[in-house]
Coordinates of C-alpha atoms in Angstrom, one line a residue:
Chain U
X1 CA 0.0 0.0 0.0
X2 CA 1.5 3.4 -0.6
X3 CA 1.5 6.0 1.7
X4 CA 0.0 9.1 1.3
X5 CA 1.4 12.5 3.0
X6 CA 1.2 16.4 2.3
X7 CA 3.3 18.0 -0.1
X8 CA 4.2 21.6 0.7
X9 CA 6.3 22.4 -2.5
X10 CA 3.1 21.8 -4.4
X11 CA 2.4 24.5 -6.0
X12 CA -1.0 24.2 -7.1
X13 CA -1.8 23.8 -3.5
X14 CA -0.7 27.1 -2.3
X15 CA 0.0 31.0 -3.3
X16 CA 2.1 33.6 -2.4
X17 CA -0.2 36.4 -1.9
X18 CA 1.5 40.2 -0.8
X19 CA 0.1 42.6 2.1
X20 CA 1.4 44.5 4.6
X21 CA 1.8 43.9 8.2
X22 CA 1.5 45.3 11.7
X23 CA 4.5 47.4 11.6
X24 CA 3.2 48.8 8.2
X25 CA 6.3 46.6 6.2
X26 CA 5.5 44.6 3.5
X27 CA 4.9 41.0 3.9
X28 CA 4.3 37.6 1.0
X29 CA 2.5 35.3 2.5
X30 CA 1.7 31.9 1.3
X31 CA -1.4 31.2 1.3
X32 CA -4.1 28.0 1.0
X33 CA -5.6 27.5 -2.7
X34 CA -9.3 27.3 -2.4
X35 CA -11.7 26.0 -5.3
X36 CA -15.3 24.8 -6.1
X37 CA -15.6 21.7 -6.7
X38 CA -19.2 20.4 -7.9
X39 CA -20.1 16.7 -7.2
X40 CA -22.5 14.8 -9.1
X41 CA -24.0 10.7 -8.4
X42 CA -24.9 10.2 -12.2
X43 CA -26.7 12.6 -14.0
X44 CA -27.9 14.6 -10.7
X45 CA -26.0 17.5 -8.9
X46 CA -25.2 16.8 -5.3
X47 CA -23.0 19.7 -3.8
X48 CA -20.3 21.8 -4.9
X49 CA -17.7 21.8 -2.1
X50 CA -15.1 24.3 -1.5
X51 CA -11.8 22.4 -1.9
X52 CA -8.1 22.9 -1.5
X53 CA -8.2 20.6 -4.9
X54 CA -5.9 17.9 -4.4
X55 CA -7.8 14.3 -4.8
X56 CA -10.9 15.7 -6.2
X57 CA -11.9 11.7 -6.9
X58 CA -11.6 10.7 -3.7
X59 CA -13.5 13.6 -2.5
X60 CA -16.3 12.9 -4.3
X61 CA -16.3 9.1 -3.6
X62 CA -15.8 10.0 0.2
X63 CA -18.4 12.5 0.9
X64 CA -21.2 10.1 -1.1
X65 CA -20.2 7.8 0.7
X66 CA -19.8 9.4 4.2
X67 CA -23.4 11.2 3.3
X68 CA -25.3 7.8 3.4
X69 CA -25.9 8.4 -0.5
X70 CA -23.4 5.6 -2.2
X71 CA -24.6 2.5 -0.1
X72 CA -22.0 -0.5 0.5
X73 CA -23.6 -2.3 -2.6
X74 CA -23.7 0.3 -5.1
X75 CA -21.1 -0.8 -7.9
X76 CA -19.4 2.1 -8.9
X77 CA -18.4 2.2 -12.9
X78 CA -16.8 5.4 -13.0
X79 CA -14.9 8.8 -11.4
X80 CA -14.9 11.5 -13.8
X81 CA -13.0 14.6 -13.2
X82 CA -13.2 17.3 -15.6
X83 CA -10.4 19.8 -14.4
X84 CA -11.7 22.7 -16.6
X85 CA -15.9 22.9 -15.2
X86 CA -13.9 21.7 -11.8
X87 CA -16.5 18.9 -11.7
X88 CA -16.5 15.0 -10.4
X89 CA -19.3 12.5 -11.7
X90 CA -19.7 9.3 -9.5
X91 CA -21.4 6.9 -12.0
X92 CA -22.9 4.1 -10.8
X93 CA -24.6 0.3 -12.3
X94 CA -27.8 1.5 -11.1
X95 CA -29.4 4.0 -10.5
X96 CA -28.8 4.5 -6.3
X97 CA -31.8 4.1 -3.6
X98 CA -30.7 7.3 -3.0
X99 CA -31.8 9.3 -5.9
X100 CA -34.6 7.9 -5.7
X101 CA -35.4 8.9 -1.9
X102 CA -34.2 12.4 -3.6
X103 CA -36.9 12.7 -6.1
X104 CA -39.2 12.0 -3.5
X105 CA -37.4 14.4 -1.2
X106 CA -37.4 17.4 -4.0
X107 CA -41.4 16.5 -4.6
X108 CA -42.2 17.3 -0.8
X109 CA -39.5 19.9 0.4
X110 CA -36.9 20.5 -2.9
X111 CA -33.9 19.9 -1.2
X112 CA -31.5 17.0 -0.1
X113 CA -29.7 18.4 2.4
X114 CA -32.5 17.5 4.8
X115 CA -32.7 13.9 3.3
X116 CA -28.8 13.6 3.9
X117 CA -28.6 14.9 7.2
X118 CA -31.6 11.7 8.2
X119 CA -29.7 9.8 6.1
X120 CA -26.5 9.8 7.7
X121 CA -28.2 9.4 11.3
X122 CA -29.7 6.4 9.4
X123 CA -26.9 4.8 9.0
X124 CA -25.6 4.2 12.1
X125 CA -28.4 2.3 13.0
X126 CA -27.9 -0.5 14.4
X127 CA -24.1 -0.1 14.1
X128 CA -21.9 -1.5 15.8
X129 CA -18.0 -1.3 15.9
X130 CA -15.3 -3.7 16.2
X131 CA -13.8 -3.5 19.9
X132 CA -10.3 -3.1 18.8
X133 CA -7.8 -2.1 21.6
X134 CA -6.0 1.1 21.8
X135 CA -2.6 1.4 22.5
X136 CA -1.6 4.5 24.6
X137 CA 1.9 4.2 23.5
X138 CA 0.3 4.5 19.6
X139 CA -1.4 7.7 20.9
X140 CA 1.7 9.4 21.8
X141 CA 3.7 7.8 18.6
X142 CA 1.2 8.8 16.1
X143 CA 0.9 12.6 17.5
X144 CA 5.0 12.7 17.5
X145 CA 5.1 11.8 13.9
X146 CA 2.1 13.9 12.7
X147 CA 3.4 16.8 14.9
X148 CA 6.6 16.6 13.2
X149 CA 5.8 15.4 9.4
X150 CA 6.0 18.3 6.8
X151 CA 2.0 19.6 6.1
X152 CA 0.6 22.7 4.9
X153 CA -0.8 23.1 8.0
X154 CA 2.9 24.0 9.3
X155 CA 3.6 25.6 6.2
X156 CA 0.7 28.1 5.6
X157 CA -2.3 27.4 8.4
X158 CA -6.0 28.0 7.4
X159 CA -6.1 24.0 6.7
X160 CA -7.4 20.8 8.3
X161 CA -6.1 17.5 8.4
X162 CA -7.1 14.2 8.9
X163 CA -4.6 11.2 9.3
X164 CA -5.4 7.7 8.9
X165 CA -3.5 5.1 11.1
X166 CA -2.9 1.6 11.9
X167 CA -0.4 1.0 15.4
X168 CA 1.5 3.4 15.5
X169 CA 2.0 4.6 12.0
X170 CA 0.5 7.2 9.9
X171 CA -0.9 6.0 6.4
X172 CA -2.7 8.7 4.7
X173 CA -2.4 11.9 5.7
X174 CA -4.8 14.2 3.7
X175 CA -5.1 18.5 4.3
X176 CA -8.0 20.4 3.0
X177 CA -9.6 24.2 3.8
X178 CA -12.7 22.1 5.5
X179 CA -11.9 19.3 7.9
X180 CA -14.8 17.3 6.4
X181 CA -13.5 17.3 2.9
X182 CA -10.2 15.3 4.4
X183 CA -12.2 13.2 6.2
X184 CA -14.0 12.5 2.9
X185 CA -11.1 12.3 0.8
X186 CA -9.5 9.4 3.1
X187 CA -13.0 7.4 3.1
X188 CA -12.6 7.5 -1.0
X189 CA -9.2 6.7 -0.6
X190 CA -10.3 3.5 1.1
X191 CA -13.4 3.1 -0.9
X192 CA -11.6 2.6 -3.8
X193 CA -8.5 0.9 -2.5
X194 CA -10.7 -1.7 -0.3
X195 CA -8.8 -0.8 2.9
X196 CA -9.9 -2.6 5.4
X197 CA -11.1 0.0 8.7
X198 CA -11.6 -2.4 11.5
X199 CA -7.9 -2.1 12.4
X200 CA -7.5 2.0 12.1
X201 CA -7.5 4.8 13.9
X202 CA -8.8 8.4 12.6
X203 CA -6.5 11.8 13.8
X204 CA -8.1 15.0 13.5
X205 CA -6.8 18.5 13.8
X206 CA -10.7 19.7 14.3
X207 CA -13.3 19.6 17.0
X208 CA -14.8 15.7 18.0
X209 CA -18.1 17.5 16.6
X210 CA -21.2 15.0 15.9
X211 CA -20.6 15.2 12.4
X212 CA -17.0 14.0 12.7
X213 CA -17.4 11.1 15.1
X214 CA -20.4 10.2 12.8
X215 CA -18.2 10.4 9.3
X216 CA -16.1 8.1 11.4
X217 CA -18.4 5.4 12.0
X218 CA -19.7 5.3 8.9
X219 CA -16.3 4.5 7.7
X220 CA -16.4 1.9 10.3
X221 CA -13.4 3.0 12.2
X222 CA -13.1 2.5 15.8
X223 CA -11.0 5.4 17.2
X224 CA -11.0 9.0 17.0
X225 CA -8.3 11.0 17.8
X226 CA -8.3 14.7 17.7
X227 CA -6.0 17.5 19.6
X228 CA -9.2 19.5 19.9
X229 CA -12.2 19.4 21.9
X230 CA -15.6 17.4 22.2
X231 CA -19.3 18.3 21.7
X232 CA -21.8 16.7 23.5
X233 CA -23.6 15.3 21.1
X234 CA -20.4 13.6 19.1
X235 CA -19.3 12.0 23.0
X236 CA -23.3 10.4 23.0
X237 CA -22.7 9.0 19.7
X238 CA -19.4 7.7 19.8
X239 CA -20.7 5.9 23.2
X240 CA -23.8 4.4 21.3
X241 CA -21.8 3.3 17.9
X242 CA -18.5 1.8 20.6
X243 CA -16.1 4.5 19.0
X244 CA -12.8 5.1 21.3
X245 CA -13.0 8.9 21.7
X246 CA -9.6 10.9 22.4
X247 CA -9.7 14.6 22.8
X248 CA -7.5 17.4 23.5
X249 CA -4.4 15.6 23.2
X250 CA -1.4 17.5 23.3
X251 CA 2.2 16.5 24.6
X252 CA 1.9 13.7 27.4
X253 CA -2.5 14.9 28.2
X254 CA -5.0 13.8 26.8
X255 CA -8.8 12.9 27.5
X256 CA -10.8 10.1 26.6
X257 CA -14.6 10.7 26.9
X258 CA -15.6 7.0 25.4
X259 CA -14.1 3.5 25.0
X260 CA -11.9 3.9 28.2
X261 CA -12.6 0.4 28.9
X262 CA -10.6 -0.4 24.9
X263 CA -7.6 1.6 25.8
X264 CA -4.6 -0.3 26.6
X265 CA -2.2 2.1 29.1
X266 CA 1.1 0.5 27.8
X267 CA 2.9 3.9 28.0
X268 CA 4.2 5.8 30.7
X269 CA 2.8 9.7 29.9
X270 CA 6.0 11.2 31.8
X271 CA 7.9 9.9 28.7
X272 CA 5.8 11.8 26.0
X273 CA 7.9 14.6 25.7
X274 CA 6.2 18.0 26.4
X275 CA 5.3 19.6 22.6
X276 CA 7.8 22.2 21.2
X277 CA 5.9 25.9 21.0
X278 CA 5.4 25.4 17.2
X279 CA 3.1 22.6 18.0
X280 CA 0.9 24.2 20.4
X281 CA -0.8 26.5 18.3
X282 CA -2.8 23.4 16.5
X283 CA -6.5 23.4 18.4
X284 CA -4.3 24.4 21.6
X285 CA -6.4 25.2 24.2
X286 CA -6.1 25.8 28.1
X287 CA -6.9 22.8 30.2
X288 CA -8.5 24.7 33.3
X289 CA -11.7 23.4 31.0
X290 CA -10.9 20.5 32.8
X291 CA -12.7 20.4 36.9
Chain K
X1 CA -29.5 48.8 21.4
X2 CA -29.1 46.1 23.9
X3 CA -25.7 44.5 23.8
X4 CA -25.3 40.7 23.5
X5 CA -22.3 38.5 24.6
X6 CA -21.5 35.0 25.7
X7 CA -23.1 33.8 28.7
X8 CA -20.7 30.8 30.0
X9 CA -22.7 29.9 32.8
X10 CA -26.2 29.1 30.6
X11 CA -26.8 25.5 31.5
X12 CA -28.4 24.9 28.3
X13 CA -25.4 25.6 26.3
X14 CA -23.0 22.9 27.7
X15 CA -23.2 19.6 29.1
X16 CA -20.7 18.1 32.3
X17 CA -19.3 14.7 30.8
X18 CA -16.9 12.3 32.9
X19 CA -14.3 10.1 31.2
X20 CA -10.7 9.2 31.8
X21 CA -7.6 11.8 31.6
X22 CA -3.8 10.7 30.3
X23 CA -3.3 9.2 33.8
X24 CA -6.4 7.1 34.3
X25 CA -7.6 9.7 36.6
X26 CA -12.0 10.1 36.2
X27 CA -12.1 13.7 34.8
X28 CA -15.3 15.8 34.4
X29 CA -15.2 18.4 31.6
X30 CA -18.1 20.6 30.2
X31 CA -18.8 20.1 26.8
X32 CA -20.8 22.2 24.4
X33 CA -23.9 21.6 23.6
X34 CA -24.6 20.7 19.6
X35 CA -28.4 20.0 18.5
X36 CA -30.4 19.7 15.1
X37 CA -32.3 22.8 14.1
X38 CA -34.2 22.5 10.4
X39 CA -34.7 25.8 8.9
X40 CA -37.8 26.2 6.6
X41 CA -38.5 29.0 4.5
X42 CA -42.2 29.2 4.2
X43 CA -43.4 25.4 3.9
X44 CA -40.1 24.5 1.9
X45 CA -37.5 22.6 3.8
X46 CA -33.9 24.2 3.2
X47 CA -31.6 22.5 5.8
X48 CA -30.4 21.1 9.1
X49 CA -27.9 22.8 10.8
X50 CA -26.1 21.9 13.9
X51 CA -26.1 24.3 16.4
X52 CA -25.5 25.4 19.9
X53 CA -29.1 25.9 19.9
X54 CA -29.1 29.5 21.4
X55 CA -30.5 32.2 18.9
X56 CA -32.7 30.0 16.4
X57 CA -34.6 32.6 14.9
X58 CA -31.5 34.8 14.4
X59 CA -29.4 31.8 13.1
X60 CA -32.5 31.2 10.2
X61 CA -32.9 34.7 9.2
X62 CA -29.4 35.1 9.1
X63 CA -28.9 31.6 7.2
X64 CA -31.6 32.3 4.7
X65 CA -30.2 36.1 4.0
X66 CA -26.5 34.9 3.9
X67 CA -27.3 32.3 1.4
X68 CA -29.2 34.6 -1.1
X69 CA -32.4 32.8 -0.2
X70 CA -33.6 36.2 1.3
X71 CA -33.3 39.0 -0.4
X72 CA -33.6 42.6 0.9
X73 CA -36.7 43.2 -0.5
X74 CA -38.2 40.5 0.7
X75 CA -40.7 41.0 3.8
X76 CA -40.6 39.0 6.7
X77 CA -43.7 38.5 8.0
X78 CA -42.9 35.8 11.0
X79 CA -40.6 33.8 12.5
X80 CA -41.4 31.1 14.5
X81 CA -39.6 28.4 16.2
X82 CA -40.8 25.2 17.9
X83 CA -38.6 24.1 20.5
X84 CA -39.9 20.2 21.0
X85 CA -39.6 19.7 16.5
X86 CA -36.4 22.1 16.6
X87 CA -37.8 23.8 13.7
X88 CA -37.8 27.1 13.1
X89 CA -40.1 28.6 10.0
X90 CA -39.7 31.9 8.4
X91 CA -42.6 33.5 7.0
X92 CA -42.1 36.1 4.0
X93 CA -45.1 38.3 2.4
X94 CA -45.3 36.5 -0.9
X95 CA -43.4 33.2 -2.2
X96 CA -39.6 34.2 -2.5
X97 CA -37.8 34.7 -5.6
X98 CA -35.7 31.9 -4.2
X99 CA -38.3 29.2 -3.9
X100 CA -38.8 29.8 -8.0
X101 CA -35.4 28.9 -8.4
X102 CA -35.5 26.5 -6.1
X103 CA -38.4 24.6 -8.2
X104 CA -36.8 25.0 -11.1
X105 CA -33.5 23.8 -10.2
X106 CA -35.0 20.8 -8.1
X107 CA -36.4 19.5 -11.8
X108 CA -32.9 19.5 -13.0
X109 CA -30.5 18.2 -10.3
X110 CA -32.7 17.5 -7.1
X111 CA -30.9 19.7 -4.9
X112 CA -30.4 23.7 -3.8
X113 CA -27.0 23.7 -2.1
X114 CA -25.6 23.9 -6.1
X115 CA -27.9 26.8 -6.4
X116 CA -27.6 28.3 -3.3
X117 CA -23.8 28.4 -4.1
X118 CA -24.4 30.1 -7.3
X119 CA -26.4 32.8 -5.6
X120 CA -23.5 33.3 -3.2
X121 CA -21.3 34.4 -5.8
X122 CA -24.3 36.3 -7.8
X123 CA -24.9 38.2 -4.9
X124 CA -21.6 39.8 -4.9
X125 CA -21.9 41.0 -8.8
X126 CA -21.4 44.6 -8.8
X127 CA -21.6 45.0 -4.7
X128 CA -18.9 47.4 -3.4
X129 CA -18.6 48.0 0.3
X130 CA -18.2 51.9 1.8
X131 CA -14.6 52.6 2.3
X132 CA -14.9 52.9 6.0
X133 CA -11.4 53.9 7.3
X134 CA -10.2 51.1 10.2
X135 CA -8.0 52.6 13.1
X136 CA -5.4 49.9 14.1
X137 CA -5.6 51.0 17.7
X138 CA -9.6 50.1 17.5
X139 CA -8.3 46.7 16.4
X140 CA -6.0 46.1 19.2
X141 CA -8.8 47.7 21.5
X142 CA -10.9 44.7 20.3
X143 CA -8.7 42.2 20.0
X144 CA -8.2 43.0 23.8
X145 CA -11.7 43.0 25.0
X146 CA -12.4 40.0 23.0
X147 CA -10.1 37.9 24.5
X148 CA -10.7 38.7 28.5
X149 CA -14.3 38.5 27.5
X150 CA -15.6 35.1 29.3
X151 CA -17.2 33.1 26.5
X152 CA -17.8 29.2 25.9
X153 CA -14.6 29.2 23.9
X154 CA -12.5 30.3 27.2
X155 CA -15.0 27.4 29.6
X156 CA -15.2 24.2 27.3
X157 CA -13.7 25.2 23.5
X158 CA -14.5 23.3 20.6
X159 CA -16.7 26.3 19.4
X160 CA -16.4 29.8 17.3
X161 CA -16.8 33.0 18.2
X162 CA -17.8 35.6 15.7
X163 CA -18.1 39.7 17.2
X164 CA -20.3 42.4 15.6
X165 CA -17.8 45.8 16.3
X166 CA -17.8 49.1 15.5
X167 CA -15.0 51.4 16.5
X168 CA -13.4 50.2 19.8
X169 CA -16.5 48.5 20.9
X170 CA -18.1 44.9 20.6
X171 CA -21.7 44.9 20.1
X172 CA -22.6 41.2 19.6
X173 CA -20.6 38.4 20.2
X174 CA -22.1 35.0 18.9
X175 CA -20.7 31.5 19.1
X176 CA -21.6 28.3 17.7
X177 CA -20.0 25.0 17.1
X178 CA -20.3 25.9 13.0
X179 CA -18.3 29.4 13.0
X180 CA -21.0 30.1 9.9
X181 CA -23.8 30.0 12.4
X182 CA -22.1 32.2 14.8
X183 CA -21.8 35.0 11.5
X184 CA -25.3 33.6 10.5
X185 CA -26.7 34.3 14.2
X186 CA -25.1 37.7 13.7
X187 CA -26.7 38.4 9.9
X188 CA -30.3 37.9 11.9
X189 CA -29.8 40.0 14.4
X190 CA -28.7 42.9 12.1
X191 CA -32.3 42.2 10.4
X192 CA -34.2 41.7 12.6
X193 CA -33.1 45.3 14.2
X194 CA -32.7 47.2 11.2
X195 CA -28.7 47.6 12.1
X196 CA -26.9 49.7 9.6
X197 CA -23.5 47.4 8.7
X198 CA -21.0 50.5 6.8
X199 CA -19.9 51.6 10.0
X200 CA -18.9 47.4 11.7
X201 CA -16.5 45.5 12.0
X202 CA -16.5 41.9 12.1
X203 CA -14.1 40.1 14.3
X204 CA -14.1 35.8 13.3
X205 CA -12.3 33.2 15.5
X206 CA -12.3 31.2 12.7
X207 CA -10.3 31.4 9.0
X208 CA -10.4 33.9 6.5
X209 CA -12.1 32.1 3.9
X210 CA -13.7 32.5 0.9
X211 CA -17.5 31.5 2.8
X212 CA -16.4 33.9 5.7
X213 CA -15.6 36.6 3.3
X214 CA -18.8 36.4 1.5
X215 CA -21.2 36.4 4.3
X216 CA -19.4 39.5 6.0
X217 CA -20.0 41.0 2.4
X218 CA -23.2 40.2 1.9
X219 CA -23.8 41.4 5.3
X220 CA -22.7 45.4 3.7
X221 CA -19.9 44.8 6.1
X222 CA -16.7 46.6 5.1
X223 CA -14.1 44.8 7.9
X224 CA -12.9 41.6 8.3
X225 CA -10.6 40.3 11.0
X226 CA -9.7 37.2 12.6
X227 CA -6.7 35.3 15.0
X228 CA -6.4 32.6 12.0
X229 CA -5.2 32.4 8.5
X230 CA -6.6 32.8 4.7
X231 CA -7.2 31.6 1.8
X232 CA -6.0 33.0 -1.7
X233 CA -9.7 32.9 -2.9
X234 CA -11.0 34.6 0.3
X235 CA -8.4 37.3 -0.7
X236 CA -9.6 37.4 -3.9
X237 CA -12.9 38.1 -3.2
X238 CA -12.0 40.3 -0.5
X239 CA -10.1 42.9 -2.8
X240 CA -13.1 42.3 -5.7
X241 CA -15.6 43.6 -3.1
X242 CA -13.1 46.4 -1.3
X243 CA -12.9 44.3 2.0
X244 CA -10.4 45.1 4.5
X245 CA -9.0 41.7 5.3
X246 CA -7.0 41.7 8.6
X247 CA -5.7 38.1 9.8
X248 CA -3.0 36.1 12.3
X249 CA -4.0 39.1 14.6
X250 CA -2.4 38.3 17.7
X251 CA -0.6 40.5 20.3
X252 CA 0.7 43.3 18.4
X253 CA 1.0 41.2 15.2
X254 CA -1.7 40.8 11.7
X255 CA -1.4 41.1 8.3
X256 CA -3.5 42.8 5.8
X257 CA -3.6 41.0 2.7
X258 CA -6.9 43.3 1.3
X259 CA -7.8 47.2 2.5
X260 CA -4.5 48.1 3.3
X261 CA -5.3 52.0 2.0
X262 CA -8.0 52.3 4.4
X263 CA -6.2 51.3 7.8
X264 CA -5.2 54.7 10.0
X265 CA -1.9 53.2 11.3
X266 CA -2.6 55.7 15.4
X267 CA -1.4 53.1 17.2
X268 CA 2.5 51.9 18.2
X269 CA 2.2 48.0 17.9
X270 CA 5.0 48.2 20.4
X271 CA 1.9 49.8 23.0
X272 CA 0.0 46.3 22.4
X273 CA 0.7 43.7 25.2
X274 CA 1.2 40.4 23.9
X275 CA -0.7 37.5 24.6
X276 CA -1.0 35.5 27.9
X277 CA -0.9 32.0 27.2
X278 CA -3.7 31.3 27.6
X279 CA -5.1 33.2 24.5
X280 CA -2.2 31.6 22.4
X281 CA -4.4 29.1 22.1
X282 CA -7.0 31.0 20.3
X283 CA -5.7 29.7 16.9
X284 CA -2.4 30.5 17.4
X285 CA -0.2 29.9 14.4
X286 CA 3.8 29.9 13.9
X287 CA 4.6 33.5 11.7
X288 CA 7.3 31.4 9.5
X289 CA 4.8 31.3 7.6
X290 CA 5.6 34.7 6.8
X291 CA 8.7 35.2 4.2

């Protein structure tokens, strides 16, 4: 399997863009490349995302997929990318169940983002994931290494990213201007290269929000990782799916809000070394949250 | 006018959740709150949002108007939200230029959000914001007061602020888990009071891009400025529409990257305390970044 990590020297992936700053000198900045990128499922429009543009394919696969809208069954015949009209068609066998629900949708209320939303609370019905164990001396490992590895996010901020991991080691690490496109961009990476998800862990640089921990399910991944904090409602649902929920880990802390009973404290924390200033600005936040 | 900022202490708005810290100590945190809220626009469903849950009526009016959905002429004629369904409807005069499009669209593709993109970008055809000058000692002013401010973000995190300013002084400060429902909540209010947006400024937690850009345009509003980073396209669009565009404001550090002819430079950046720690967080970025 090859790995997949950010490329900073990519030019189509950044700018340098000229302004002045504070002291009234002129700065270049570089600065994170942002484009439209309109999905369809066949012949109907979905969404037009706003994408850094890197993986457009696997964006499109991923957020059908993560939506609820391209079931496990669908057979998919095609990923079109047309670079010019910055548009992705998903072509399936058949036509899905879910344009259908959508035609019905459109008849009653003329939108799908409604449908979607049910949809993807739908899905985890009934759901259930495997109770893999989580090594804490992974945790510290994996946040090392992504701390560390090259990224945008080091390079020019303004970006999200997502890492997909098995043990201790990073396996696709994907950046974009919204945390969800990443997330969708690694679920069409494994979509289309059948990676198995029972053995992986997700790492976030955004918020444990509902939406995340559900995206995560969906993909059948049992651990969530994230430097940032929870919401309520993404700690309820990672406790009713069996996710393993890690927030606000940064240098030796962290908290783990669901799964506790999964994680496997083979590390001593006093060895994770404290994190170098340049790290704590990612989701950094004070810990007096913490009573 | 009657001020409105964070109230930390509103039990509604987070949630005490016990799990298990680095050392396998039980820690009790307070998370945010994050619920459903469907947004109608007269009997046509338009979308689910997740939200905090404060400010529903603001966040639809807002939503509606940010989106294009609403125009200006359009009249209002109710607003009314039902707390058990968390729906809120919004009533207009007569069927909305929107809802046309909407019908015609849905016959095509099935769904609005491609439309309602388009109408993002149409709105801004020919719009020009006043060329309100920007003190930079206003902007340390409020970047002062907004970060002693309590607020949800200091208590539990894992949410976005967005302040309403003019001059030196912050007038409404929402926060939301989506940091476009904390500048929707903010859109609604303006409406719903008739507040005049030339003379504003508005201060995001959040990045600088281009969806952050467009609403605070939309809004009439001539000021940006935000802790975070940008994107080129947010740029763009900013320097299209004459936006001031201020970001990585922290301490006595930003950058303008759009406006830069309409900052009054009266304050000595040296004169600017920089940050306690504890704000670093707020997101706090290397400035390598800057060449």
């Amino acid at each position: 399997m090859k790995k997949i990590f950010p490329d900073p020297s990519d030019p189509r992936l950044t700018r340098p863009v000229t302004g002045r700053d504070h002291t009234g000198a002129e700065v270049t900045i570089r600065v994170v490349e942002e484009r439209p990128l309109t999905i369809f499922l066949n012949s109907r429009e979905i969404v037009t995302a706003m994408t850094i543009g890197d993986y457009p394919e696997y964006l499109a696969l991923g957020f059908l997929r993560n939506q609820g809208m391209l079931k496990i069954d669908d057979v998919v015949t095609g990923v079109d990318y047309d670079d010019d009209l910055e548009v992705v068609v998903v072509r399936t066998e058949t036509e899905t169940d879910f344009e259908e629900k959508l035609q019905k949708k459109t008849r009653t209320s003329g939108c799908a983002v409604g449908t979607v939303f049910g949809d993807m609370m739908e899905g985890l019905d009934g759901l259930t994931l495997p109770e893999t164990p989580l090594r804490t001396s992974w945790l510290y490992a994996l946040a090392r290494q992504i701390n560390t590895m090259p990224s945008l996010y080091l390079e020019a901020g303004a970006i999200h990213g997502t890492v997909l991991c098995r043990g201790d080691a990073p396996l696709v690490y994907m950046e974009d201007v919204g945390r969800h496109n990443a997330v969708d961009k690694i679920a069409g990476w494994m979509l289309m290269h059948g990676e198995s998800a029972g053995d992986k862990l997700l790492y976030t640089t955004g918020r444990l929000t509902s939406e995340m921990v559900i995206k995560t399910a969906m993909m059948g991944i049992p651990a969530l990782a994230s430097r940032s904090g929870f919401t309520a409602w993404g700690v309820e649902i990672a406790r009713q799916v069996g996710l393993t929920l890690i927030g606000r880990m940064r240098g030796q802390r962290f908290v783990c809000l669901s799964g506790e009973e999964r994680l496997i404290r083979d590390a001593d924390p006093a060895s994770a070394p404290e994190e170098e200033r340049k790290h704590r600005r990612k989701g950094a936040r004070k810990e007096s949250g913490v009573e």
